[in-house]
Coordinates of C-alpha atoms in Angstrom, one line a residue:
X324 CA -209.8 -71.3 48.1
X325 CA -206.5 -70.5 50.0
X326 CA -207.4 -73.3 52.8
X327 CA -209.1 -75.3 49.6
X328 CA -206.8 -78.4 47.8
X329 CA -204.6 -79.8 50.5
X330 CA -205.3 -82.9 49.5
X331 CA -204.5 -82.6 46.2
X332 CA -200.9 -83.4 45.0
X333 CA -198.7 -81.0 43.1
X334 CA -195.8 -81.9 41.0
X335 CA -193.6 -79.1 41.8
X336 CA -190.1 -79.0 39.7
X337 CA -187.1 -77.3 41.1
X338 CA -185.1 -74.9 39.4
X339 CA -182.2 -72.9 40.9
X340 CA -180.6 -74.7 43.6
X341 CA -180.0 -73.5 46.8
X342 CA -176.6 -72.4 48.2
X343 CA -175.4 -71.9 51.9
X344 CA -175.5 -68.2 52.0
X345 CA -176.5 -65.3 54.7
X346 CA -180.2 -64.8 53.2
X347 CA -181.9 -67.4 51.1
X348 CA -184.9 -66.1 48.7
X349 CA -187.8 -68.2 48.2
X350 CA -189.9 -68.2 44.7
X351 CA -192.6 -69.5 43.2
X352 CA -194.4 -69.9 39.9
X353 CA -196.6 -71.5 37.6
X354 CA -196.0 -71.8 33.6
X355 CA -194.0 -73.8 30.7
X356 CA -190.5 -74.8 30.6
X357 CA -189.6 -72.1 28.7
X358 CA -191.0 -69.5 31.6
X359 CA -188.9 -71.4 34.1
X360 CA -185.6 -71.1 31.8
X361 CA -186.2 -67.6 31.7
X362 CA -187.2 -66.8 35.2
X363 CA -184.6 -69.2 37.0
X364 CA -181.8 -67.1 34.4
X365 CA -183.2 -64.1 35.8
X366 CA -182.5 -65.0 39.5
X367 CA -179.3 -66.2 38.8
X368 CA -178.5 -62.4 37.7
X369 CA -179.9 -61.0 40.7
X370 CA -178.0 -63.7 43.0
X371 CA -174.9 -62.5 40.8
X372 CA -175.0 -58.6 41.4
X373 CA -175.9 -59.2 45.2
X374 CA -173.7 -61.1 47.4
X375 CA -174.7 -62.7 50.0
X376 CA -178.1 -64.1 48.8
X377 CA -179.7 -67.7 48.6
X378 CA -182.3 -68.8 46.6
X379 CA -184.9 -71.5 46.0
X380 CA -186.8 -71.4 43.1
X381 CA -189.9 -74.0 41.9
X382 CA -192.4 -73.5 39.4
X383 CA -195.3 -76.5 38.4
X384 CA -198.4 -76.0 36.0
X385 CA -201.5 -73.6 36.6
X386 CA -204.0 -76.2 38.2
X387 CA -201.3 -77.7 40.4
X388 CA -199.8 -74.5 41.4
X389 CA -203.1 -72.8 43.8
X390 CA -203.6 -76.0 45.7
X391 CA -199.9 -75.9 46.6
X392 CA -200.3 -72.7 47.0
X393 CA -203.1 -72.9 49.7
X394 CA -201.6 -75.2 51.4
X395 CA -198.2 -73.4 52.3
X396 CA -200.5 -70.4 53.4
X397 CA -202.5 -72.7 55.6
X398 CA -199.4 -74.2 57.2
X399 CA -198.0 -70.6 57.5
X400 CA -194.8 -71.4 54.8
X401 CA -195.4 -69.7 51.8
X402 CA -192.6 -68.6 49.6
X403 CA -191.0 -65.2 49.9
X404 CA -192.1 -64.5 46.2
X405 CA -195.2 -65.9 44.6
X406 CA -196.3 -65.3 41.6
X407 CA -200.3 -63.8 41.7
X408 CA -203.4 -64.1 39.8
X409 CA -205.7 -61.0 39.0
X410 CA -208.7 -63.8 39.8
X411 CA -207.1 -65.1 42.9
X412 CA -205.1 -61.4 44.3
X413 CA -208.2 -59.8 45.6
X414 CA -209.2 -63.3 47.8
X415 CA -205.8 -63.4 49.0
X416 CA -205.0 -60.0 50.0
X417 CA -208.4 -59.7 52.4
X418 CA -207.4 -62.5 53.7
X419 CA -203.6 -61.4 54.8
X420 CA -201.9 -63.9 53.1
X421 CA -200.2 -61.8 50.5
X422 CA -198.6 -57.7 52.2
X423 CA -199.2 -54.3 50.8
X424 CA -196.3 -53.0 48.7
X425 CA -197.2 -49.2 49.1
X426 CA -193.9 -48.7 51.5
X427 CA -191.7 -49.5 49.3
X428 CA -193.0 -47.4 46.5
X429 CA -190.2 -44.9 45.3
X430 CA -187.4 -46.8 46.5
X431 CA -187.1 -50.5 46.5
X432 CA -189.9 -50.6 44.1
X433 CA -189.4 -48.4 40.6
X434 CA -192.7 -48.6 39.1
X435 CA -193.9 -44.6 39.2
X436 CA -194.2 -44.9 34.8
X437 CA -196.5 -48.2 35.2
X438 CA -199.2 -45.8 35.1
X439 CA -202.4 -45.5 36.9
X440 CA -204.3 -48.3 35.0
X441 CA -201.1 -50.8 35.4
X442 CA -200.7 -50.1 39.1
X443 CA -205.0 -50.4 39.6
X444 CA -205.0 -53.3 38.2
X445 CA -202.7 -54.9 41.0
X446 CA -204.5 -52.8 43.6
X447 CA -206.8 -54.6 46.5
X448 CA -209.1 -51.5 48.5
X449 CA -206.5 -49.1 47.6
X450 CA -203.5 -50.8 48.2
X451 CA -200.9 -52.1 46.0
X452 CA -200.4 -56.1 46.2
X453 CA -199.0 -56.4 42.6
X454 CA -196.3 -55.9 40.7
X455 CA -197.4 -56.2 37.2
X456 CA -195.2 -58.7 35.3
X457 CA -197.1 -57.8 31.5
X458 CA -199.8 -57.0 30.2
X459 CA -201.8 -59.7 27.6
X460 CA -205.2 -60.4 26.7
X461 CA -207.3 -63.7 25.4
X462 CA -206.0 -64.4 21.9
X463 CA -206.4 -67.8 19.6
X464 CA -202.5 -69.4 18.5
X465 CA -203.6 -71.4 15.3
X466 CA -200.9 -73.7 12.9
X467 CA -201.4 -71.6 10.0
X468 CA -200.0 -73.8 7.9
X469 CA -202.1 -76.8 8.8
X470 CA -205.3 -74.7 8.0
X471 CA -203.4 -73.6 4.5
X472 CA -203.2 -77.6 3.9
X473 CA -206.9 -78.2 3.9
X474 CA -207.7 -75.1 1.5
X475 CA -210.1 -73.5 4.6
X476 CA -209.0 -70.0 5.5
X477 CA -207.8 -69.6 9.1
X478 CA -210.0 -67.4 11.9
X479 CA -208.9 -64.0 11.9
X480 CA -209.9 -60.5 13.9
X481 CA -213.3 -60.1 12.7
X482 CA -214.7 -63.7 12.7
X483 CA -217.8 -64.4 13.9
X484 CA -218.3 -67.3 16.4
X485 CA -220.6 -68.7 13.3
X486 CA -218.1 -68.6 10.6
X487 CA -215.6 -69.9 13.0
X488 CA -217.6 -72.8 13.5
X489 CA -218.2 -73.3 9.9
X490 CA -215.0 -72.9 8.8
X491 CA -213.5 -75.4 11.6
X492 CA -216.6 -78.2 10.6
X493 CA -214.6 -77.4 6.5
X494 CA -211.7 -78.1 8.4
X495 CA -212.5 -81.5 9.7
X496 CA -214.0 -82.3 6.0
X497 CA -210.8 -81.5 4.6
X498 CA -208.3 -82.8 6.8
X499 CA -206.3 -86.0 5.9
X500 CA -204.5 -86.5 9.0
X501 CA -205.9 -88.7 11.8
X502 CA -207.3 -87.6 15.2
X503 CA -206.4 -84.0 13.9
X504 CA -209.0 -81.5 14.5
X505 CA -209.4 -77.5 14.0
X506 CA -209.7 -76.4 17.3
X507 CA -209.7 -77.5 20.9
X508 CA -212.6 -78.0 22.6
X509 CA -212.9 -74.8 24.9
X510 CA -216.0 -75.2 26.8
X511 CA -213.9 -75.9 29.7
X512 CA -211.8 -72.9 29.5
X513 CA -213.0 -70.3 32.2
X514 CA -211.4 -67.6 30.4
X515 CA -213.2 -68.4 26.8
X516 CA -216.4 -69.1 28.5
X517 CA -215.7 -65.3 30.4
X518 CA -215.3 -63.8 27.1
X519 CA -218.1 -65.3 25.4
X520 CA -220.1 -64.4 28.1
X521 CA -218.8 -60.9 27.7
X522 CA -219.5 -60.6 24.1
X523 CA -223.4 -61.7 24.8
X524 CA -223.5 -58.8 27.5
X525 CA -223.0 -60.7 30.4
X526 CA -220.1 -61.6 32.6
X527 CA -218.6 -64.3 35.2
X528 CA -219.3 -62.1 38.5
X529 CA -221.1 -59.0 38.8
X530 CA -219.3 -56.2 41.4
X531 CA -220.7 -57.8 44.4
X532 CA -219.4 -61.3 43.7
X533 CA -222.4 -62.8 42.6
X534 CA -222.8 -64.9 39.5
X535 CA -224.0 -62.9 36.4
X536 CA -224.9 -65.5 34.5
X537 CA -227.1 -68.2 34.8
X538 CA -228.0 -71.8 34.1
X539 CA -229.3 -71.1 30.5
X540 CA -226.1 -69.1 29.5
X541 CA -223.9 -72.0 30.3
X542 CA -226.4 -74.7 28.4
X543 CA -225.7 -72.4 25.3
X544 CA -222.2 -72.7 26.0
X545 CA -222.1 -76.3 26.4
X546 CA -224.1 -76.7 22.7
X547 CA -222.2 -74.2 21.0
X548 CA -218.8 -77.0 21.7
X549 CA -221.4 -80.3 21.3
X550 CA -222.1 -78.9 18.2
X551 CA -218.5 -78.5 17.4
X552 CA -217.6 -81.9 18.5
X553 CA -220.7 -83.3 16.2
X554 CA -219.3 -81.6 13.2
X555 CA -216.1 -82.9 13.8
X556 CA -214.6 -79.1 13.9
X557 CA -212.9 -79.4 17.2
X558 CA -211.4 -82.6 19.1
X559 CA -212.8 -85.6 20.8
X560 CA -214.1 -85.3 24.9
X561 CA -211.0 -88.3 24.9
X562 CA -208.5 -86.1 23.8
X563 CA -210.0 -83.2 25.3
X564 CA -209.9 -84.8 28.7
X565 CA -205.3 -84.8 28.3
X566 CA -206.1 -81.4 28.7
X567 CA -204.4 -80.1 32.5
X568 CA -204.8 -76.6 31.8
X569 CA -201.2 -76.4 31.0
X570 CA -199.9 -75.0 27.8
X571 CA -198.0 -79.0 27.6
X572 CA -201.2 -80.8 27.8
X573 CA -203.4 -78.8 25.3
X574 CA -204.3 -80.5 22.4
X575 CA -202.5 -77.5 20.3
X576 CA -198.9 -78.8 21.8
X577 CA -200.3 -82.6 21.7
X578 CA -200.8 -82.5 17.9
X579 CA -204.1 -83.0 18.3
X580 CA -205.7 -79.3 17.2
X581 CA -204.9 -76.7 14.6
X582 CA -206.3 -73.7 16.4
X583 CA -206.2 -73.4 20.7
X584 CA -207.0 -70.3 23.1
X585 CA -205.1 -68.8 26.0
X586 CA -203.5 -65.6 27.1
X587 CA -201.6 -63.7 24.7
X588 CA -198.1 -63.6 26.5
X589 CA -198.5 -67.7 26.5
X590 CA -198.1 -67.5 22.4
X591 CA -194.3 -67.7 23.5
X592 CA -194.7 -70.8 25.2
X593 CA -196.9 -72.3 22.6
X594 CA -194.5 -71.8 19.9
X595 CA -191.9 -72.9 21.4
X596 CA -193.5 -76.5 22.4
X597 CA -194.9 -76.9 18.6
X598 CA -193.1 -78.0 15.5
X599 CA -195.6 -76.2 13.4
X600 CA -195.1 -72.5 12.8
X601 CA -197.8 -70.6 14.8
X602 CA -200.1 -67.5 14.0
X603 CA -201.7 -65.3 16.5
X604 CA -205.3 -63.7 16.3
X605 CA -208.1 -62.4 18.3
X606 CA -211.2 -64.7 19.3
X607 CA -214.3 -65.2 17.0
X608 CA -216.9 -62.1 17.8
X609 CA -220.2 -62.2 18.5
X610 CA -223.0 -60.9 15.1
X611 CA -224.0 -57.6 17.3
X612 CA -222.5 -58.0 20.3
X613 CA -220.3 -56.4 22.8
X614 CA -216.5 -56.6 22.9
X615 CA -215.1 -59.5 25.0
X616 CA -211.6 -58.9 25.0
X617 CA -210.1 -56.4 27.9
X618 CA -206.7 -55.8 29.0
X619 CA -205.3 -57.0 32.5
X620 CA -202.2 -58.1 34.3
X621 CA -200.6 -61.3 32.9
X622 CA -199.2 -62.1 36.2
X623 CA -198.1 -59.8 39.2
X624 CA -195.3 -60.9 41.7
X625 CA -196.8 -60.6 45.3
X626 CA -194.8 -61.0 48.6
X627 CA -196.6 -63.5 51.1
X628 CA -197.0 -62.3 54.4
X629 CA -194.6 -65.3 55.5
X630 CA -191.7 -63.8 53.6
X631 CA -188.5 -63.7 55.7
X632 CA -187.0 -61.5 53.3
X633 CA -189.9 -59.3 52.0
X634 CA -187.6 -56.7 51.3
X635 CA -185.2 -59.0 49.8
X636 CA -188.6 -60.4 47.5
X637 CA -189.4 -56.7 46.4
X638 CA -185.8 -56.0 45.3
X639 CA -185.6 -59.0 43.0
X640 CA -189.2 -58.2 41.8
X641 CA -187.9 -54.9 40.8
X642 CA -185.2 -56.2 38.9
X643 CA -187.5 -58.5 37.0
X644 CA -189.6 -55.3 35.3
X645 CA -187.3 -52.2 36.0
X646 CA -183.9 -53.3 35.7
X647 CA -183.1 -53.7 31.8
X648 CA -180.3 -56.4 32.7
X649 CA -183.8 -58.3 34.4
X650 CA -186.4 -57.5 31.9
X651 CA -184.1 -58.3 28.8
X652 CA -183.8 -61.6 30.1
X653 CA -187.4 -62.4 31.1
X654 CA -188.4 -60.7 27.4
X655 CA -191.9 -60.4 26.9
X656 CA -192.9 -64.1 27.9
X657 CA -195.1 -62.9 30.4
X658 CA -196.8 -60.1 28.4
X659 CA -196.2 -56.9 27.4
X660 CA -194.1 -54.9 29.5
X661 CA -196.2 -52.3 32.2
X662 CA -193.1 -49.9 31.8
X663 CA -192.9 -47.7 28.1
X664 CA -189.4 -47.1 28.9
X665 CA -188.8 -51.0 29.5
X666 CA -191.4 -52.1 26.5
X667 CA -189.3 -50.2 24.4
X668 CA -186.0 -51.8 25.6
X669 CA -187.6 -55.3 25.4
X670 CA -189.2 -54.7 21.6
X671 CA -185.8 -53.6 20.3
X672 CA -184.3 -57.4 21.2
X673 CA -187.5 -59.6 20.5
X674 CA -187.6 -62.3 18.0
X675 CA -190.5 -62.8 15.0
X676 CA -193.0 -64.7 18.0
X677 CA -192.3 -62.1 20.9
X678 CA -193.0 -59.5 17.8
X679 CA -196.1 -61.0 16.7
X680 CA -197.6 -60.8 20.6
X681 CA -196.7 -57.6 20.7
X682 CA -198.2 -57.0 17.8
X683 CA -201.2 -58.5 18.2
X684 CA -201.9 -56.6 21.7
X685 CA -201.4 -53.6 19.7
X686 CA -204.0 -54.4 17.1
X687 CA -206.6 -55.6 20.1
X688 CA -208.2 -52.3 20.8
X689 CA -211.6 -52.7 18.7
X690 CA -212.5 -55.6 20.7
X691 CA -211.5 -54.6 24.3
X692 CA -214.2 -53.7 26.9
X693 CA -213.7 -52.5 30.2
X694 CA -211.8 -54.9 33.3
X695 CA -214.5 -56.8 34.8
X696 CA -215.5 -56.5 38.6
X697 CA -212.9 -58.5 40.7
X698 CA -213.1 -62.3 40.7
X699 CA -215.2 -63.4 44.5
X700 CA -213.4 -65.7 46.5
X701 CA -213.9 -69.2 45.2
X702 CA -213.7 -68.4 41.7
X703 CA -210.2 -70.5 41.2
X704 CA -212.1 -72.9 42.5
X705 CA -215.6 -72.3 40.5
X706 CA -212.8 -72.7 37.3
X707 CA -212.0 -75.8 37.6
X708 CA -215.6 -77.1 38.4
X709 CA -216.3 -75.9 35.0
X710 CA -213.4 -78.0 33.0
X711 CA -215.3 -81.1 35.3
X712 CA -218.4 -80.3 34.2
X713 CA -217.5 -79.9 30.7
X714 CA -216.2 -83.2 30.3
X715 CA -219.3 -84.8 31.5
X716 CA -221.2 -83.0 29.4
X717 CA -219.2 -84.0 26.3
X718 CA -219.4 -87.4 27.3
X719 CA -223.1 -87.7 27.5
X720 CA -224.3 -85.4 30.1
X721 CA -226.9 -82.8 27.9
X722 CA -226.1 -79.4 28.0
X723 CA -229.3 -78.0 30.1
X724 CA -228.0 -80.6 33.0
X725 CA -224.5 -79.5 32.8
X726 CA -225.8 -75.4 32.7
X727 CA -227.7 -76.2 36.1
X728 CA -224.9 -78.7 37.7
X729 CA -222.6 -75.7 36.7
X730 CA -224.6 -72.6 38.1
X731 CA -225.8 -74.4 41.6
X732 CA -222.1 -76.1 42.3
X733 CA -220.5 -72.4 41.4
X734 CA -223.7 -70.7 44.1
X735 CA -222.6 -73.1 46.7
X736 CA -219.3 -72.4 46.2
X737 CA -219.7 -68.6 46.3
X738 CA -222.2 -69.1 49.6
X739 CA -219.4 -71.4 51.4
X740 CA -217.0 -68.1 51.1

């Protein structure tokens, strides 16, 4: 994937600007609006308490951000600072275009109290390439009040994938407001389908990169949303299609859907792009299966092996999850702190929707398995083929086509390396 996308274009917005110093500090993200706030106030403390130092920061949304990304690392001009992936961090650090952190362990980097799962789970063959910016999970952000309005309790922890289907098909009975549904559409959400796939007693990738799943697994995926869509419980392949994997284009934000999936530490985000009050739960379970949910790194900060200040890059990461002035400012928009001594600092300041995240990871423990084998190279890419094939499938392709177009297109991909 990293040489993958150059063709693609990227809207890229900046943040900080750039000032005629001795060292300048390149960074980059992906996430909302209110991520960027956050993170751009951060830098600005750092620039602050060190003299001397000028920085670039820029931040776009998840799908535009890896093709920018791979193209930079191509053309050998990455950023000093990038924020990293779990599913994309293995491909990039075999591949060189992301350094080993190990030296600066102990000095420049503070992370000893992280503890062993924290610091593994940003470890590449031994070696540290991520810092871990919070921990999260999958999770469900519904508009409680808008399920309150049609008399139809919401999903809760505990709800099977069958009642969640009923009760979003009551939903749509009950609902007086137009083009407004129960839920998104999430067959083309790589993380939903993951833990679905989970919860049956499969998975996306088995430990030697293969697929471990196969055409007749994604078919049943593909009916259990067609039969969504025909009941009228979730929203329309039109308004589906908005959807640009960003938390702005989901049909949650869009007022389009009552109920939406994505990553725990993006219930921050969510809230603050909705007018409706938001509620936090767990996704539907499977009738006798296996836990789907598992813990992993929200994001880690890695340092590209084009940094010209790589030591300058680990210092400010440092300050982002070590240094209370840092972490008080980023919060817990990015997850749940790594750090107990720094979770604790953070949960002291947070406001009712940080508190409910928190919360909610807290409560998650039931339904978490273990951390599935790392993602293969190609899997960003096998990601977004799913959202595309998705969409044809809910507008007309059956599901049996779209399981085969799905598992051959994801092969090639995996056999391309």
């Amino acid at each position: 994937m990293l040489g993958a996308g150059c063709g693609f274009a990227a809207s890229v917005m900046l943040g900080s600007p750039a000032r005629a110093q001795d060292k300048q500090l390149r960074v980059f993200w992906w996430g909302s609006q209110e991520r960027a706030d956050r993170t751009n106030k951060a830098v600005d403390a750092f620039r602050a308490a060190n003299a001397g130092i000028d920085t670039k920061t820029e931040f776009t949304g998840w799908s535009d951000y890896w093709p920018r990304l791979a193209t930079r690392v191509a053309g050998r001009n990455a950023p000093d600072l990038v924020q990293m992936d779990y599913r994309y961090m293995f491909e990039y650090a075999r591949r060189g275009a992301i350094v080993p952190l190990d030296q600066y362990l102990g000095n420049l980097l503070d992370i000893a109290d992280f503890g062993k799962t924290n610091l593994g789970s940003c470890s590449v063959d031994g070696k540290l390439y991520g810092i871990n910016l919070g921990v999260n999970s999958s999770a469900m952000a519904y508009d409680a009040a808008a399920w309150q309005e049609t008399g139809v309790e919401p999903p809760k922890f505990g709800t099977s994938w069958e009642e969640f289907a009923s009760k979003c098909e009551a939903f749509g009975k009950a609902n007086k407001r137009k083009k407004f549904y129960a839920s998104v559409d999430a067959s083309g959400l790589e993380p939903a389908f993951e833990l679905w796939l989970r919860q049956r007693g499969k998975a996306l990738y088995d430990d030697k990169g293969a697929l471990a799943f196969d055409a007749k697994d994604a078919a049943d995926w593909f009916k259990l949303w067609g039969v969504m869509r025909d009941s009228g419980g979730c929203v329309t392949a039109d308004i589906q299609a908005l959807d640009k994997l960003t938390l702005e284009t989901s049909p949650l934000a869009l007022g389009y859907a009552a109920a939406s999936f994505l990553h725990s530490n993006q219930f921050i985000g969510a809230q603050q792009l909705s007018k409706a009050k938001l509620s936090i739960t767990a996704y539907p379970v499977m009738t006798g299966g296996k836990p789907g949910h598992y813990l992993k790194p929200s994001q880690m900060w890695s340092v590209s092996s084009d940094a010209k200040a790589p030591e300058l890059a680990v210092k400010l990461a440092n300050f982002t999850v070590h240094d209370p002035a840092g972490v008080k400012i980023l919060g817990v928009e990015r997850g749940v702190p790594a750090s107990p001594a720094m979770r604790d600092l953070a949960a002291a300041s947070l406001d009712d929707v940080s508190k409910q995240m928190v919360d909610y990871v807290g409560k998650l423990d039931p339904y978490v398995g273990p951390l599935p084998p790392s993602p293969p190279k190609g899997a960003g890419e096998i990601s977004f083929v799913l959202q595309r094939i998705s969409q044809e499938v809910a507008f007309g392709s059956t599901p049996e086509q779209g399981g085969e177009q799905f598992v051959t297109e994801a092969e090639s991909i995996l056999k391309r390396g």
